[in-house]
Structures are given as structure tokens and as C-alpha cells.
């Protein structure tokens, strides 16, 4: 340690639990190694995918010599914001028609959540947010650092590897009136377990009766089922009753724009006047944080969403990604069944979205990494997008060995 440094007392921070998996994977020299930790889509060949429609939109933007690199407004690209709201709330949403929605472009899902959290910490009367147990690892830090008090509500039942619906209703029922509740719009991360439409309706009734404020995290619209409208159903249900809510959107997964950091925060208000005042305060959150958002990714999204042909091309490519993941679920389930691996593995095909919560414990995960060079988060979450027909047999063998040899 160099005691001459003013930073000599800094302690080394632990690796991020999710990103650390990739760091460990990269250090492994085994030809059989498999990374199932990363939350990014991969082709059957295990390669990152840039959508054809995204390449086409980028080409159009590059060829347009009238485009400049000037700063965007604080709230971002106007077209992008308008089209993003339409995508999540529906083109015929009364909230949009009545100008009750304010949408601001943010730095992907993380940035949208953070801007929303900072806004609530400054202007909302209840500073407690309830998040599902488990949830994406970054949620706790995002809301905590913004100044909110973070509490958990029951969500996943390890015994059934499904939803603990009773526990969820009890915990939200016991939450103080006015509390904020984080809801995954679809494809819950990390479990892949979503409420049914009927269950969503019960959640909505309970939350509205108690005056709980919904904050949706929508990271997988269209990517879960392959249908953009179906995957926004939960959000639209809450907007249809005329109540208020927040929604964070990310285009990382559904347009494959991970590194472009493209997202949006929408706040649905009771009146147009309130929405306009809310927007004025969102600007005061954003300006000292990063001034204004980047132009490139948002321009790609706006180009695709406003052109009918490109939009249709996108939905076809999006469905192909969703279908490949669904097919990987089926292949893994079939493979484990054929192998006679002990236990019920039907949760693999019941869960939805990028991730499967396998039910494997920390020891079993460590065993699979050490003996089979398979990398995943220690909670047993695997990214189905990292699998291919070629690697399913290897994963099956590893799971079989872990279940039969490790307690």
C-alpha cells in the first residue's frame, strides 16, 4: 500500500455479483466454458446480435447529412419520448390523448429508474419503496442511493419455483398507505415468474384500494412473449383505471441496444397540468446529473418506431429472439427429462423471459463452475439466451451431476 496517496485508505470493493461472473468466465481457458450469467441475447452460435433493422436505421442516420451533433433538450429527443409512451401505454391510451403523461429520455433502464427514484425522494410524501424478493441486484442500490427506504415483499416461492401470490398480497396489504411498489412489467428478473392476468387484476385492486404507487420496470417488452402488447398488459391495466404510476423502459434487450444506453421514464398523472409540473421538476433532477441524454441510440429507436415497415421488421426480429429463448427452455426441459435428472423441472418451461431460476443452490452452482466450467450467478439464475442446441447437453450433464452428487 502506498501511504503517500490521499486514497491509501480506500478498500477494494467486491466485484459486481452479475458482471463478476463474466470476469471469471473470461479468465477460464477451458474450451467447454459456458457463460450463462450475462443478461444479453446471443445467437445459436453464441454471438451477440445486432438486429438488421437497427443496422438499416443506423445507415439511414449516417447517410442523412442534415443531421448534426447538437445537444438534445434536457428531456431528450421529442419523437423518441412520444413514441416510447405509445409503445408501452398503447397508441389509443386515454392518458396520452389527454396529455397526462410526461416522458423523459434516460440512460436505459437503470438511468430511468434512478431519475424516477430521485424525483420521488424529492417530491413524494412516502419515502418507502417495496421491491420483490428476489429482484434484480441493482434495484436495492438504485433506490437506496436516491434516498428511498427499501423494503421487500414476498414474490417467489422456492418450494413451487413459482409465485408466492398469497405472500405478495399479504405484504402489500400490510404496507403503509401511499408506499411505492416496484413491479416488473413482465419477465421478472431473476425468476422468470410472472403473475397471471387475473392475479395482476387482484394486485391492481389491492394497490389502488390502499393508495400504493406503482413503479413499473419494463426491461423486456416484446422480448418475453414475442408480443409487444401482451408484454405491456400489466402496465396498461394500471393506466386504464385512471390512476397514477411510473414506468421505466429499456431498449437494451428488445432492440439489442445494450451499449447505446437507451431508455425512458414515463410518469402518468391525474391531469395534464400536473404532468407538466412533474416534467418541470424532472428537468431539475436530470440537469445536474448528466445535463441531457445522448442522441444516437434514441434516434435509432425513433427511426424504427415511426416507420411502419421498419416497425414491422422489428417485431419479426423481436419475435425470433423471443422464440429462440422459448425453444431453449423446451430443449433444456426435454434434455433433463430424457436424462432422468431427479426432481420436477417443469418450471423451466413455465417461466418466461431471458432468465430461468433453476432452483440450484450455491454449492451446486460452485460445483458446476469448477467441474463443468459453467458460469452463472450464485442464486442459480441462468440466462436462457446464452444457451444453444449445441450446449444444452453439456448443461444437462452438469445439472444432473450437481443434483445427484451435491446436496
mmCIF file of C-alpha atoms in Angstrom:
data_model
loop_
_atom_site.group_PDB
_atom_site.id
_atom_site.type_symbol
_atom_site.label_atom_id
_atom_site.label_comp_id
_atom_site.label_asym_id
_atom_site.label_seq_id
_atom_site.Cartn_x
_atom_site.Cartn_y
_atom_site.Cartn_z
ATOM 1 C CA UNK A 1 0.000 0.000 0.000
ATOM 2 C CA UNK A 2 1.299 3.437 -0.949
ATOM 3 C CA UNK A 3 0.782 5.578 2.162
ATOM 4 C CA UNK A 4 1.687 8.723 0.210
ATOM 5 C CA UNK A 5 -1.636 8.560 -1.668
ATOM 6 C CA UNK A 6 -4.576 10.534 -0.296
ATOM 7 C CA UNK A 7 -6.633 7.491 -1.325
ATOM 8 C CA UNK A 8 -4.422 4.997 0.548
ATOM 9 C CA UNK A 9 -7.261 4.097 2.920
ATOM 10 C CA UNK A 10 -9.617 3.032 0.081
ATOM 11 C CA UNK A 11 -10.766 -0.564 0.461
ATOM 12 C CA UNK A 12 -11.082 -2.710 -2.660
ATOM 13 C CA UNK A 13 -14.773 -3.136 -3.500
ATOM 14 C CA UNK A 14 -16.152 -6.599 -4.296
ATOM 15 C CA UNK A 15 -16.909 -7.441 -7.939
ATOM 16 C CA UNK A 16 -20.496 -6.813 -9.054
ATOM 17 C CA UNK A 17 -22.272 -10.141 -8.470
ATOM 18 C CA UNK A 18 -23.587 -10.331 -12.039
ATOM 19 C CA UNK A 19 -20.798 -8.657 -14.011
ATOM 20 C CA UNK A 20 -18.236 -10.554 -11.922
ATOM 21 C CA UNK A 21 -19.454 -13.805 -13.496
ATOM 22 C CA UNK A 22 -18.245 -12.615 -16.900
ATOM 23 C CA UNK A 23 -14.886 -11.545 -15.433
ATOM 24 C CA UNK A 24 -14.377 -15.073 -14.049
ATOM 25 C CA UNK A 25 -15.571 -16.625 -17.327
ATOM 26 C CA UNK A 26 -13.082 -14.578 -19.355
ATOM 27 C CA UNK A 27 -10.200 -15.860 -17.203
ATOM 28 C CA UNK A 28 -11.151 -19.518 -17.813
ATOM 29 C CA UNK A 29 -9.179 -21.163 -20.636
ATOM 30 C CA UNK A 30 -11.362 -24.299 -20.941
ATOM 31 C CA UNK A 31 -12.803 -24.910 -24.449
ATOM 32 C CA UNK A 32 -16.029 -26.151 -22.785
ATOM 33 C CA UNK A 33 -16.669 -22.964 -20.821
ATOM 34 C CA UNK A 34 -20.188 -21.552 -20.948
ATOM 35 C CA UNK A 35 -21.349 -18.134 -19.725
ATOM 36 C CA UNK A 36 -24.966 -18.214 -18.552
ATOM 37 C CA UNK A 37 -24.598 -15.174 -16.312
ATOM 38 C CA UNK A 38 -24.835 -12.360 -18.832
ATOM 39 C CA UNK A 39 -28.195 -10.668 -19.395
ATOM 40 C CA UNK A 40 -27.708 -10.204 -23.126
ATOM 41 C CA UNK A 41 -29.072 -12.103 -26.107
ATOM 42 C CA UNK A 42 -26.848 -14.492 -28.013
ATOM 43 C CA UNK A 43 -27.422 -16.254 -31.324
ATOM 44 C CA UNK A 44 -27.469 -20.046 -31.700
ATOM 45 C CA UNK A 45 -23.724 -19.648 -32.421
ATOM 46 C CA UNK A 46 -23.221 -17.837 -29.122
ATOM 47 C CA UNK A 47 -22.571 -14.464 -30.789
ATOM 48 C CA UNK A 48 -24.026 -11.034 -29.912
ATOM 49 C CA UNK A 49 -26.740 -9.934 -32.352
ATOM 50 C CA UNK A 50 -27.255 -6.548 -33.973
ATOM 51 C CA UNK A 51 -30.755 -6.506 -35.451
ATOM 52 C CA UNK A 52 -30.930 -5.968 -39.223
ATOM 53 C CA UNK A 53 -33.496 -3.215 -38.740
ATOM 54 C CA UNK A 54 -31.093 -1.452 -36.346
ATOM 55 C CA UNK A 55 -28.291 -1.621 -38.930
ATOM 56 C CA UNK A 56 -30.711 -0.198 -41.515
ATOM 57 C CA UNK A 57 -31.782 2.655 -39.229
ATOM 58 C CA UNK A 58 -28.140 3.475 -38.422
ATOM 59 C CA UNK A 59 -27.279 3.544 -42.101
ATOM 60 C CA UNK A 60 -30.117 5.974 -42.771
ATOM 61 C CA UNK A 61 -28.940 8.230 -39.937
ATOM 62 C CA UNK A 62 -25.324 8.171 -41.154
ATOM 63 C CA UNK A 63 -26.391 8.991 -44.721
ATOM 64 C CA UNK A 64 -28.513 11.952 -43.633
ATOM 65 C CA UNK A 65 -26.154 14.922 -43.962
ATOM 66 C CA UNK A 66 -28.653 17.275 -42.362
ATOM 67 C CA UNK A 67 -28.126 15.554 -39.011
ATOM 68 C CA UNK A 68 -25.939 17.405 -36.518
ATOM 69 C CA UNK A 69 -24.427 16.583 -33.139
ATOM 70 C CA UNK A 70 -26.026 19.400 -31.138
ATOM 71 C CA UNK A 71 -27.189 18.856 -27.568
ATOM 72 C CA UNK A 72 -30.645 17.411 -27.099
ATOM 73 C CA UNK A 73 -33.053 19.157 -24.706
ATOM 74 C CA UNK A 74 -32.800 18.063 -21.051
ATOM 75 C CA UNK A 75 -35.759 15.686 -21.527
ATOM 76 C CA UNK A 76 -34.242 14.172 -24.681
ATOM 77 C CA UNK A 77 -35.471 13.556 -28.221
ATOM 78 C CA UNK A 78 -39.142 14.582 -28.537
ATOM 79 C CA UNK A 79 -40.048 11.936 -31.153
ATOM 80 C CA UNK A 80 -38.411 9.215 -29.105
ATOM 81 C CA UNK A 81 -40.336 10.214 -25.969
ATOM 82 C CA UNK A 82 -43.699 10.364 -27.744
ATOM 83 C CA UNK A 83 -43.171 7.010 -29.486
ATOM 84 C CA UNK A 84 -41.875 5.320 -26.311
ATOM 85 C CA UNK A 85 -45.012 6.326 -24.398
ATOM 86 C CA UNK A 86 -47.170 4.966 -27.231
ATOM 87 C CA UNK A 87 -45.236 1.701 -27.251
ATOM 88 C CA UNK A 88 -45.772 0.959 -23.572
ATOM 89 C CA UNK A 89 -49.203 2.517 -22.947
ATOM 90 C CA UNK A 90 -50.767 1.758 -26.354
ATOM 91 C CA UNK A 91 -51.418 4.105 -29.273
ATOM 92 C CA UNK A 92 -55.012 4.684 -28.126
ATOM 93 C CA UNK A 93 -54.176 5.289 -24.454
ATOM 94 C CA UNK A 94 -56.530 7.913 -22.931
ATOM 95 C CA UNK A 95 -53.644 9.059 -20.688
ATOM 96 C CA UNK A 96 -51.635 10.009 -23.791
ATOM 97 C CA UNK A 97 -54.614 11.571 -25.578
ATOM 98 C CA UNK A 98 -55.354 13.693 -22.507
ATOM 99 C CA UNK A 99 -51.671 14.774 -22.185
ATOM 100 C CA UNK A 100 -51.477 13.243 -18.715
ATOM 101 C CA UNK A 101 -48.165 11.503 -19.424
ATOM 102 C CA UNK A 102 -44.745 13.069 -19.178
ATOM 103 C CA UNK A 103 -41.915 11.062 -20.742
ATOM 104 C CA UNK A 104 -38.212 11.831 -20.490
ATOM 105 C CA UNK A 105 -35.373 10.042 -22.285
ATOM 106 C CA UNK A 106 -32.935 8.466 -19.820
ATOM 107 C CA UNK A 107 -29.841 6.257 -19.773
ATOM 108 C CA UNK A 108 -31.514 2.885 -20.366
ATOM 109 C CA UNK A 109 -33.495 1.134 -17.626
ATOM 110 C CA UNK A 110 -31.015 1.854 -14.840
ATOM 111 C CA UNK A 111 -30.984 5.591 -15.571
ATOM 112 C CA UNK A 112 -34.783 5.718 -15.886
ATOM 113 C CA UNK A 113 -35.199 4.050 -12.503
ATOM 114 C CA UNK A 114 -32.641 6.360 -10.929
ATOM 115 C CA UNK A 115 -34.229 9.554 -12.290
ATOM 116 C CA UNK A 116 -37.644 8.319 -11.120
ATOM 117 C CA UNK A 117 -36.252 7.435 -7.700
ATOM 118 C CA UNK A 118 -34.543 10.826 -7.273
ATOM 119 C CA UNK A 119 -37.781 12.574 -8.299
ATOM 120 C CA UNK A 120 -39.842 10.576 -5.777
ATOM 121 C CA UNK A 121 -37.300 11.114 -2.981
ATOM 122 C CA UNK A 122 -37.650 14.876 -3.504
ATOM 123 C CA UNK A 123 -41.356 15.260 -4.222
ATOM 124 C CA UNK A 124 -43.382 12.286 -2.979
ATOM 125 C CA UNK A 125 -44.794 12.126 0.552
ATOM 126 C CA UNK A 126 -43.872 8.450 1.167
ATOM 127 C CA UNK A 127 -40.198 7.568 1.053
ATOM 128 C CA UNK A 128 -40.572 3.784 1.286
ATOM 129 C CA UNK A 129 -40.409 1.548 -1.776
ATOM 130 C CA UNK A 130 -41.303 -2.135 -1.680
ATOM 131 C CA UNK A 131 -39.384 -4.345 -4.100
ATOM 132 C CA UNK A 132 -39.994 -8.045 -4.819
ATOM 133 C CA UNK A 133 -37.895 -10.715 -3.112
ATOM 134 C CA UNK A 134 -35.853 -11.611 -5.085
ATOM 135 C CA UNK A 135 -35.311 -8.876 -7.654
ATOM 136 C CA UNK A 136 -32.581 -7.558 -9.961
ATOM 137 C CA UNK A 137 -29.495 -6.919 -7.804
ATOM 138 C CA UNK A 138 -29.203 -3.272 -8.823
ATOM 139 C CA UNK A 139 -32.704 -2.244 -7.672
ATOM 140 C CA UNK A 140 -31.805 -2.025 -3.971
ATOM 141 C CA UNK A 141 -28.801 0.201 -4.649
ATOM 142 C CA UNK A 142 -30.572 2.452 -7.163
ATOM 143 C CA UNK A 143 -33.448 3.270 -4.810
ATOM 144 C CA UNK A 144 -31.347 3.340 -1.646
ATOM 145 C CA UNK A 145 -28.768 5.771 -3.058
ATOM 146 C CA UNK A 146 -31.559 8.026 -4.300
ATOM 147 C CA UNK A 147 -32.734 8.397 -0.706
ATOM 148 C CA UNK A 148 -35.644 5.956 -0.522
ATOM 149 C CA UNK A 149 -36.051 3.365 2.203
ATOM 150 C CA UNK A 150 -36.112 -0.080 0.553
ATOM 151 C CA UNK A 151 -38.277 -2.910 1.879
ATOM 152 C CA UNK A 152 -39.132 -6.266 0.324
ATOM 153 C CA UNK A 153 -42.405 -8.034 -0.423
ATOM 154 C CA UNK A 154 -42.689 -11.802 -0.882
ATOM 155 C CA UNK A 155 -42.681 -12.843 -4.536
ATOM 156 C CA UNK A 156 -41.004 -16.176 -5.280
ATOM 157 C CA UNK A 157 -41.814 -19.479 -3.633
ATOM 158 C CA UNK A 158 -38.764 -21.807 -3.748
ATOM 159 C CA UNK A 159 -40.968 -24.817 -2.927
ATOM 160 C CA UNK A 160 -43.091 -24.452 -6.087
ATOM 161 C CA UNK A 161 -40.500 -22.447 -8.065
ATOM 162 C CA UNK A 162 -43.466 -20.222 -8.832
ATOM 163 C CA UNK A 163 -45.201 -17.138 -7.450
ATOM 164 C CA UNK A 164 -45.922 -16.768 -3.729
ATOM 165 C CA UNK A 165 -49.140 -14.937 -4.534
ATOM 166 C CA UNK A 166 -50.604 -15.186 -1.043
ATOM 167 C CA UNK A 167 -47.412 -13.780 0.491
ATOM 168 C CA UNK A 168 -47.333 -10.975 -2.066
ATOM 169 C CA UNK A 169 -50.928 -9.923 -1.271
ATOM 170 C CA UNK A 170 -50.292 -10.111 2.487
ATOM 171 C CA UNK A 171 -47.126 -7.989 2.301
ATOM 172 C CA UNK A 172 -48.623 -5.330 0.028
ATOM 173 C CA UNK A 173 -51.773 -5.385 2.139
ATOM 174 C CA UNK A 174 -49.647 -4.618 5.217
ATOM 175 C CA UNK A 175 -47.618 -1.842 3.508
ATOM 176 C CA UNK A 176 -48.331 1.688 4.774
ATOM 177 C CA UNK A 177 -50.800 3.607 2.615
ATOM 178 C CA UNK A 178 -49.059 5.578 -0.134
ATOM 179 C CA UNK A 179 -45.949 3.383 -0.261
ATOM 180 C CA UNK A 180 -44.223 2.986 -3.637
ATOM 181 C CA UNK A 181 -44.212 -0.548 -5.089
ATOM 182 C CA UNK A 182 -41.753 -1.695 -7.724
ATOM 183 C CA UNK A 183 -43.350 -4.103 -10.208
ATOM 184 C CA UNK A 184 -41.609 -5.970 -13.038
ATOM 185 C CA UNK A 185 -43.881 -5.357 -16.044
ATOM 186 C CA UNK A 186 -43.109 -8.818 -17.457
ATOM 187 C CA UNK A 187 -40.349 -11.468 -17.464
ATOM 188 C CA UNK A 188 -39.457 -10.973 -13.793
ATOM 189 C CA UNK A 189 -35.694 -10.865 -13.271
ATOM 190 C CA UNK A 190 -34.228 -13.150 -11.887
ATOM 191 C CA UNK A 191 -37.050 -15.703 -11.528
ATOM 192 C CA UNK A 192 -38.878 -15.607 -14.881
ATOM 193 C CA UNK A 193 -42.095 -15.960 -12.837
ATOM 194 C CA UNK A 194 -44.929 -13.557 -13.734
ATOM 195 C CA UNK A 195 -48.417 -13.141 -12.254
ATOM 196 C CA UNK A 196 -51.340 -14.247 -14.466
ATOM 197 C CA UNK A 197 -53.709 -11.586 -15.855
ATOM 198 C CA UNK A 198 -56.215 -12.471 -13.104
ATOM 199 C CA UNK A 199 -53.513 -12.119 -10.448
ATOM 200 C CA UNK A 200 -52.416 -8.766 -11.897
ATOM 201 C CA UNK A 201 -56.024 -7.576 -11.595
ATOM 202 C CA UNK A 202 -56.076 -8.551 -7.904
ATOM 203 C CA UNK A 203 -52.738 -6.786 -7.359
ATOM 204 C CA UNK A 204 -54.131 -3.667 -9.065
ATOM 205 C CA UNK A 205 -57.302 -3.641 -6.944
ATOM 206 C CA UNK A 206 -55.327 -4.088 -3.729
ATOM 207 C CA UNK A 207 -52.791 -1.380 -4.624
ATOM 208 C CA UNK A 208 -55.433 1.138 -5.685
ATOM 209 C CA UNK A 209 -57.541 0.480 -2.577
ATOM 210 C CA UNK A 210 -54.511 1.200 -0.384
ATOM 211 C CA UNK A 211 -53.235 4.147 -2.447
ATOM 212 C CA UNK A 212 -49.938 2.380 -3.210
ATOM 213 C CA UNK A 213 -47.960 3.977 -6.057
ATOM 214 C CA UNK A 214 -46.910 1.564 -8.836
ATOM 215 C CA UNK A 215 -43.424 1.962 -10.337
ATOM 216 C CA UNK A 216 -43.046 -0.424 -13.281
ATOM 217 C CA UNK A 217 -39.698 -1.634 -14.526
ATOM 218 C CA UNK A 218 -40.231 -2.666 -18.151
ATOM 219 C CA UNK A 219 -36.967 -4.112 -19.444
ATOM 220 C CA UNK A 220 -38.382 -6.876 -21.648
ATOM 221 C CA UNK A 221 -41.403 -5.594 -23.599
ATOM 222 C CA UNK A 222 -41.834 -7.891 -26.614
ATOM 223 C CA UNK A 223 -38.820 -9.933 -25.568
ATOM 224 C CA UNK A 224 -40.761 -12.145 -23.130
ATOM 225 C CA UNK A 225 -43.683 -13.468 -25.180
ATOM 226 C CA UNK A 226 -42.719 -12.087 -28.584
ATOM 227 C CA UNK A 227 -45.786 -9.803 -28.431
ATOM 228 C CA UNK A 228 -45.288 -6.114 -27.569
ATOM 229 C CA UNK A 229 -48.903 -5.563 -26.493
ATOM 230 C CA UNK A 230 -49.160 -8.704 -24.348
ATOM 231 C CA UNK A 231 -45.940 -7.825 -22.508
ATOM 232 C CA UNK A 232 -47.293 -4.346 -21.660
ATOM 233 C CA UNK A 233 -50.615 -5.713 -20.405
ATOM 234 C CA UNK A 234 -49.861 -5.237 -16.707
ATOM 235 C CA UNK A 235 -48.860 -1.584 -17.180
ATOM 236 C CA UNK A 236 -51.902 -0.799 -19.344
ATOM 237 C CA UNK A 237 -54.215 -2.338 -16.740
ATOM 238 C CA UNK A 238 -52.991 0.190 -14.157
ATOM 239 C CA UNK A 239 -53.210 3.115 -16.598
ATOM 240 C CA UNK A 240 -56.745 2.151 -17.706
ATOM 241 C CA UNK A 241 -58.180 2.800 -14.238
ATOM 242 C CA UNK A 242 -57.214 6.481 -14.440
ATOM 243 C CA UNK A 243 -54.718 6.213 -11.576
ATOM 244 C CA UNK A 244 -51.153 7.424 -11.453
ATOM 245 C CA UNK A 245 -47.988 5.373 -11.972
ATOM 246 C CA UNK A 246 -44.373 5.453 -13.144
ATOM 247 C CA UNK A 247 -42.811 3.287 -15.838
ATOM 248 C CA UNK A 248 -39.142 2.830 -16.681
ATOM 249 C CA UNK A 249 -38.427 1.464 -20.162
ATOM 250 C CA UNK A 250 -35.270 -0.028 -21.631
ATOM 251 C CA UNK A 251 -34.453 -0.773 -25.272
ATOM 252 C CA UNK A 252 -31.359 -2.817 -24.350
ATOM 253 C CA UNK A 253 -33.000 -6.217 -24.802
ATOM 254 C CA UNK A 254 -35.860 -5.682 -27.232
ATOM 255 C CA UNK A 255 -33.797 -3.722 -29.775
ATOM 256 C CA UNK A 256 -30.425 -5.133 -28.754
ATOM 257 C CA UNK A 257 -29.168 -1.614 -27.985
ATOM 258 C CA UNK A 258 -27.355 -2.623 -24.772
ATOM 259 C CA UNK A 259 -24.326 -0.348 -25.074
ATOM 260 C CA UNK A 260 -26.261 2.608 -26.519
ATOM 261 C CA UNK A 261 -27.996 3.116 -23.128
ATOM 262 C CA UNK A 262 -31.469 3.999 -24.460
ATOM 263 C CA UNK A 263 -34.407 4.227 -22.098
ATOM 264 C CA UNK A 264 -37.321 6.351 -20.983
ATOM 265 C CA UNK A 265 -39.114 7.273 -17.778
ATOM 266 C CA UNK A 266 -42.841 7.994 -18.056
ATOM 267 C CA UNK A 267 -44.995 9.330 -15.258
ATOM 268 C CA UNK A 268 -48.750 9.058 -15.708
ATOM 269 C CA UNK A 269 -50.555 11.815 -13.806
ATOM 270 C CA UNK A 270 -54.174 12.688 -12.981
ATOM 271 C CA UNK A 271 -54.251 15.828 -15.129
ATOM 272 C CA UNK A 272 -52.270 17.488 -17.925
ATOM 273 C CA UNK A 273 -51.402 20.377 -15.603
ATOM 274 C CA UNK A 274 -49.850 18.029 -13.010
ATOM 275 C CA UNK A 275 -47.932 16.207 -15.763
ATOM 276 C CA UNK A 276 -46.453 19.469 -16.975
ATOM 277 C CA UNK A 277 -45.351 20.464 -13.458
ATOM 278 C CA UNK A 278 -43.881 16.999 -12.882
ATOM 279 C CA UNK A 279 -41.859 17.353 -16.096
ATOM 280 C CA UNK A 280 -40.500 20.712 -14.959
ATOM 281 C CA UNK A 281 -39.168 19.034 -11.811
ATOM 282 C CA UNK A 282 -37.773 16.023 -13.702
ATOM 283 C CA UNK A 283 -35.632 18.523 -15.619
ATOM 284 C CA UNK A 284 -34.189 19.724 -12.311
ATOM 285 C CA UNK A 285 -33.262 16.138 -11.428
ATOM 286 C CA UNK A 286 -31.606 15.462 -14.795
ATOM 287 C CA UNK A 287 -29.716 18.724 -15.403
ATOM 288 C CA UNK A 288 -27.161 18.376 -12.564
ATOM 289 C CA UNK A 289 -26.931 14.593 -13.105
ATOM 290 C CA UNK A 290 -25.920 14.442 -16.794
ATOM 291 C CA UNK A 291 -27.369 17.609 -18.411
ATOM 292 C CA UNK A 292 -29.055 15.809 -21.309
ATOM 293 C CA UNK A 293 -29.074 12.333 -22.839
ATOM 294 C CA UNK A 294 -27.107 11.008 -25.853
ATOM 295 C CA UNK A 295 -28.609 11.370 -29.313
ATOM 296 C CA UNK A 296 -27.571 8.297 -31.288
ATOM 297 C CA UNK A 297 -29.466 5.411 -29.672
ATOM 298 C CA UNK A 298 -32.671 7.401 -29.258
ATOM 299 C CA UNK A 299 -32.520 8.379 -32.947
ATOM 300 C CA UNK A 300 -32.275 4.690 -33.911
ATOM 301 C CA UNK A 301 -35.353 3.859 -31.828
ATOM 302 C CA UNK A 302 -37.358 6.830 -33.150
ATOM 303 C CA UNK A 303 -36.422 5.974 -36.759
ATOM 304 C CA UNK A 304 -37.719 2.413 -36.318
ATOM 305 C CA UNK A 305 -40.851 3.254 -34.327
ATOM 306 C CA UNK A 306 -42.110 5.973 -36.672
ATOM 307 C CA UNK A 307 -41.767 3.995 -39.916
ATOM 308 C CA UNK A 308 -44.425 1.308 -40.380
ATOM 309 C CA UNK A 309 -42.236 -1.019 -42.474
ATOM 310 C CA UNK A 310 -39.288 -0.764 -40.112
ATOM 311 C CA UNK A 311 -41.549 -1.230 -37.102
ATOM 312 C CA UNK A 312 -42.989 -4.405 -38.644
ATOM 313 C CA UNK A 313 -39.490 -5.646 -39.494
ATOM 314 C CA UNK A 314 -38.503 -5.048 -35.868
ATOM 315 C CA UNK A 315 -41.468 -7.032 -34.485
ATOM 316 C CA UNK A 316 -40.478 -10.014 -36.681
ATOM 317 C CA UNK A 317 -36.843 -9.920 -35.465
ATOM 318 C CA UNK A 318 -38.005 -9.418 -31.875
ATOM 319 C CA UNK A 319 -40.329 -12.417 -32.050
ATOM 320 C CA UNK A 320 -37.485 -14.523 -33.478
ATOM 321 C CA UNK A 321 -35.345 -13.687 -30.402
ATOM 322 C CA UNK A 322 -38.205 -14.469 -28.005
ATOM 323 C CA UNK A 323 -38.997 -17.711 -29.844
ATOM 324 C CA UNK A 324 -35.384 -18.894 -29.700
ATOM 325 C CA UNK A 325 -35.356 -18.407 -25.927
ATOM 326 C CA UNK A 326 -38.691 -20.245 -25.555
ATOM 327 C CA UNK A 327 -37.292 -23.085 -27.682
ATOM 328 C CA UNK A 328 -34.159 -23.272 -25.479
ATOM 329 C CA UNK A 329 -36.427 -23.705 -22.449
ATOM 330 C CA UNK A 330 -38.179 -26.606 -24.142
ATOM 331 C CA UNK A 331 -34.900 -28.211 -25.247
ATOM 332 C CA UNK A 332 -33.378 -27.993 -21.752
ATOM 333 C CA UNK A 333 -36.526 -29.388 -20.147
ATOM 334 C CA UNK A 334 -36.693 -32.259 -22.670
ATOM 335 C CA UNK A 335 -32.990 -32.991 -22.210
ATOM 336 C CA UNK A 336 -33.231 -33.141 -18.382
ATOM 337 C CA UNK A 337 -36.341 -35.346 -18.655
ATOM 338 C CA UNK A 338 -34.588 -37.718 -21.074
ATOM 339 C CA UNK A 339 -31.547 -37.863 -18.771
ATOM 340 C CA UNK A 340 -33.809 -38.784 -15.859
ATOM 341 C CA UNK A 341 -32.463 -35.977 -13.697
ATOM 342 C CA UNK A 342 -34.176 -36.174 -10.269
ATOM 343 C CA UNK A 343 -36.792 -33.527 -9.480
ATOM 344 C CA UNK A 344 -39.545 -31.650 -11.297
ATOM 345 C CA UNK A 345 -38.080 -29.352 -13.966
ATOM 346 C CA UNK A 346 -41.363 -28.100 -15.421
ATOM 347 C CA UNK A 347 -40.650 -24.610 -14.016
ATOM 348 C CA UNK A 348 -38.126 -24.196 -16.849
ATOM 349 C CA UNK A 349 -40.943 -24.124 -19.413
ATOM 350 C CA UNK A 350 -43.417 -22.313 -17.141
ATOM 351 C CA UNK A 351 -41.093 -19.370 -16.501
ATOM 352 C CA UNK A 352 -40.754 -16.657 -19.147
ATOM 353 C CA UNK A 353 -38.163 -14.233 -20.482
ATOM 354 C CA UNK A 354 -34.410 -14.263 -20.565
ATOM 355 C CA UNK A 355 -33.800 -15.946 -17.221
ATOM 356 C CA UNK A 356 -34.613 -19.240 -15.559
ATOM 357 C CA UNK A 357 -34.390 -19.577 -11.804
ATOM 358 C CA UNK A 358 -33.160 -23.172 -11.761
ATOM 359 C CA UNK A 359 -33.574 -23.873 -8.055
ATOM 360 C CA UNK A 360 -29.910 -24.963 -7.864
ATOM 361 C CA UNK A 361 -28.213 -23.907 -4.631
ATOM 362 C CA UNK A 362 -24.928 -22.032 -4.124
ATOM 363 C CA UNK A 363 -22.915 -25.244 -3.622
ATOM 364 C CA UNK A 364 -24.340 -26.815 -6.772
ATOM 365 C CA UNK A 365 -23.559 -23.655 -8.775
ATOM 366 C CA UNK A 366 -19.955 -23.643 -7.480
ATOM 367 C CA UNK A 367 -19.640 -27.344 -8.372
ATOM 368 C CA UNK A 368 -20.886 -26.704 -11.942
ATOM 369 C CA UNK A 369 -18.385 -23.875 -12.375
ATOM 370 C CA UNK A 370 -15.463 -25.881 -11.005
ATOM 371 C CA UNK A 371 -16.191 -29.217 -12.693
ATOM 372 C CA UNK A 372 -18.009 -28.158 -15.876
ATOM 373 C CA UNK A 373 -16.812 -24.560 -16.469
ATOM 374 C CA UNK A 374 -20.402 -23.288 -16.470
ATOM 375 C CA UNK A 375 -20.756 -19.738 -15.154
ATOM 376 C CA UNK A 376 -23.928 -18.301 -13.612
ATOM 377 C CA UNK A 377 -24.935 -16.149 -10.646
ATOM 378 C CA UNK A 378 -24.715 -17.926 -7.278
ATOM 379 C CA UNK A 379 -28.522 -17.859 -6.836
ATOM 380 C CA UNK A 380 -28.879 -20.404 -9.663
ATOM 381 C CA UNK A 381 -30.174 -17.947 -12.251
ATOM 382 C CA UNK A 382 -29.251 -18.875 -15.822
ATOM 383 C CA UNK A 383 -29.616 -16.777 -18.952
ATOM 384 C CA UNK A 384 -31.508 -18.882 -21.495
ATOM 385 C CA UNK A 385 -30.179 -16.563 -24.213
ATOM 386 C CA UNK A 386 -26.673 -17.854 -23.509
ATOM 387 C CA UNK A 387 -27.725 -21.424 -24.362
ATOM 388 C CA UNK A 388 -27.750 -23.126 -27.772
ATOM 389 C CA UNK A 389 -28.740 -26.562 -29.095
ATOM 390 C CA UNK A 390 -25.011 -27.352 -29.057
ATOM 391 C CA UNK A 391 -24.530 -26.522 -25.356
ATOM 392 C CA UNK A 392 -27.792 -27.942 -23.910
ATOM 393 C CA UNK A 393 -26.256 -31.466 -23.489
ATOM 394 C CA UNK A 394 -23.260 -30.047 -21.574
ATOM 395 C CA UNK A 395 -25.549 -28.055 -19.255
ATOM 396 C CA UNK A 396 -27.801 -31.099 -18.761
ATOM 397 C CA UNK A 397 -24.832 -33.232 -17.688
ATOM 398 C CA UNK A 398 -23.682 -30.508 -15.285
ATOM 399 C CA UNK A 399 -27.123 -30.072 -13.706
ATOM 400 C CA UNK A 400 -27.567 -33.845 -13.450
ATOM 401 C CA UNK A 401 -24.199 -34.237 -11.732
ATOM 402 C CA UNK A 402 -24.853 -31.279 -9.397
ATOM 403 C CA UNK A 403 -28.267 -32.588 -8.357
ATOM 404 C CA UNK A 404 -27.119 -36.195 -7.849
ATOM 405 C CA UNK A 405 -23.719 -35.508 -6.282
ATOM 406 C CA UNK A 406 -24.047 -32.234 -4.369
ATOM 407 C CA UNK A 407 -26.592 -31.627 -1.605
#
